[in-house]
Amino acid sequence: IPPFLDGNCRLARYLLMLQSSELLGVDRWVTLEDKRAYFNALGQADQGDFSALKIVITQAIYGVEEANG
């Protein structure tokens, strides 16, 4: 479920923001900007490599590749 502003992805955006808020204390709108990177990361995750997906989601939440803590 892609959490992008365009398209019908309200549930995915809500879940991403809810988890960001509850687990990480993030209190702002969280959106993935780069669809291509997201879908490529999902493809890699389907093959068992979650590293790219971790980076894409971390960038969406914190605006950086790696978060401390």
PDB file of C-alpha atoms in Angstrom:
ATOM      1  CA  ILE A   1       0.000   0.000   0.000  1.00  0.00           C
ATOM      2  CA  PRO A   2       1.850   3.141  -1.138  1.00  0.00           C
ATOM      3  CA  PRO A   3       1.651   6.106   1.279  1.00  0.00           C
ATOM      4  CA  PHE A   4       1.760   8.904  -1.318  1.00  0.00           C
ATOM      5  CA  LEU A   5      -0.234  12.137  -1.399  1.00  0.00           C
ATOM      6  CA  ASP A   6      -1.787  11.385  -4.777  1.00  0.00           C
ATOM      7  CA  GLY A   7      -3.907   8.327  -5.357  1.00  0.00           C
ATOM      8  CA  ASN A   8      -6.108   6.472  -2.949  1.00  0.00           C
ATOM      9  CA  CYS A   9      -3.608   5.610  -0.217  1.00  0.00           C
ATOM     10  CA  ARG A  10      -5.189   7.240   2.779  1.00  0.00           C
ATOM     11  CA  LEU A  11      -5.066   4.107   4.914  1.00  0.00           C
ATOM     12  CA  ALA A  12      -1.334   3.565   4.308  1.00  0.00           C
ATOM     13  CA  ARG A  13      -0.565   7.222   5.094  1.00  0.00           C
ATOM     14  CA  TYR A  14      -2.648   7.011   8.255  1.00  0.00           C
ATOM     15  CA  LEU A  15      -0.909   3.823   9.413  1.00  0.00           C
ATOM     16  CA  LEU A  16       2.563   5.233   8.688  1.00  0.00           C
ATOM     17  CA  MET A  17       1.776   8.433  10.601  1.00  0.00           C
ATOM     18  CA  LEU A  18       0.106   6.527  13.460  1.00  0.00           C
ATOM     19  CA  GLN A  19       3.092   4.213  13.913  1.00  0.00           C
ATOM     20  CA  SER A  20       5.524   7.142  13.599  1.00  0.00           C
ATOM     21  CA  SER A  21       3.631   8.998  16.286  1.00  0.00           C
ATOM     22  CA  GLU A  22       3.063   6.114  18.705  1.00  0.00           C
ATOM     23  CA  LEU A  23       6.454   4.439  18.379  1.00  0.00           C
ATOM     24  CA  LEU A  24       8.765   7.353  17.604  1.00  0.00           C
ATOM     25  CA  GLY A  25       7.014  10.453  18.931  1.00  0.00           C
ATOM     26  CA  VAL A  26       6.876  12.071  15.470  1.00  0.00           C
ATOM     27  CA  ASP A  27       4.036  14.592  15.368  1.00  0.00           C
ATOM     28  CA  ARG A  28       4.065  15.755  11.751  1.00  0.00           C
ATOM     29  CA  TRP A  29       2.718  14.615   8.388  1.00  0.00           C
ATOM     30  CA  VAL A  30       4.842  11.724   7.043  1.00  0.00           C
ATOM     31  CA  THR A  31       4.832  11.169   3.268  1.00  0.00           C
ATOM     32  CA  LEU A  32       7.077   9.282   0.888  1.00  0.00           C
ATOM     33  CA  GLU A  33       8.252  11.581  -1.902  1.00  0.00           C
ATOM     34  CA  ASP A  34      10.006   9.231  -4.328  1.00  0.00           C
ATOM     35  CA  LYS A  35       7.636   6.594  -5.709  1.00  0.00           C
ATOM     36  CA  ARG A  36      10.288   4.878  -7.803  1.00  0.00           C
ATOM     37  CA  ALA A  37      12.623   4.430  -4.825  1.00  0.00           C
ATOM     38  CA  TYR A  38       9.731   3.150  -2.705  1.00  0.00           C
ATOM     39  CA  PHE A  39       8.613   0.567  -5.253  1.00  0.00           C
ATOM     40  CA  ASN A  40      12.197  -0.542  -5.896  1.00  0.00           C
ATOM     41  CA  ALA A  41      12.653  -0.932  -2.132  1.00  0.00           C
ATOM     42  CA  LEU A  42       9.458  -2.995  -1.916  1.00  0.00           C
ATOM     43  CA  GLY A  43      10.774  -5.260  -4.669  1.00  0.00           C
ATOM     44  CA  GLN A  44      14.001  -5.778  -2.758  1.00  0.00           C
ATOM     45  CA  ALA A  45      12.046  -6.438   0.435  1.00  0.00           C
ATOM     46  CA  ASP A  46      10.057  -9.111  -1.402  1.00  0.00           C
ATOM     47  CA  GLN A  47      13.416 -10.807  -2.006  1.00  0.00           C
ATOM     48  CA  GLY A  48      14.308 -10.592   1.696  1.00  0.00           C
ATOM     49  CA  ASP A  49      16.497  -7.442   1.636  1.00  0.00           C
ATOM     50  CA  PHE A  50      14.821  -4.754   3.757  1.00  0.00           C
ATOM     51  CA  SER A  51      17.749  -2.297   3.826  1.00  0.00           C
ATOM     52  CA  ALA A  52      16.456  -0.043   1.016  1.00  0.00           C
ATOM     53  CA  LEU A  53      12.944   0.017   2.489  1.00  0.00           C
ATOM     54  CA  LYS A  54      14.394   0.997   5.865  1.00  0.00           C
ATOM     55  CA  ILE A  55      16.215   3.918   4.219  1.00  0.00           C
ATOM     56  CA  VAL A  56      13.141   5.099   2.281  1.00  0.00           C
ATOM     57  CA  ILE A  57      10.926   5.049   5.380  1.00  0.00           C
ATOM     58  CA  THR A  58      13.610   6.615   7.593  1.00  0.00           C
ATOM     59  CA  GLN A  59      13.999   9.442   5.078  1.00  0.00           C
ATOM     60  CA  ALA A  60      10.226   9.984   5.047  1.00  0.00           C
ATOM     61  CA  ILE A  61      10.031  10.135   8.835  1.00  0.00           C
ATOM     62  CA  TYR A  62      13.231  11.969   9.738  1.00  0.00           C
ATOM     63  CA  GLY A  63      14.471  13.457   6.466  1.00  0.00           C
ATOM     64  CA  VAL A  64      17.778  11.549   6.772  1.00  0.00           C
ATOM     65  CA  GLU A  65      19.118   8.117   5.761  1.00  0.00           C
ATOM     66  CA  GLU A  66      19.959   6.916   9.252  1.00  0.00           C
ATOM     67  CA  ALA A  67      18.284   7.842  12.518  1.00  0.00           C
ATOM     68  CA  ASN A  68      20.165   7.759  15.799  1.00  0.00           C
ATOM     69  CA  GLY A  69      18.773   5.597  18.545  1.00  0.00           C
TER      70      GLY A  69
END
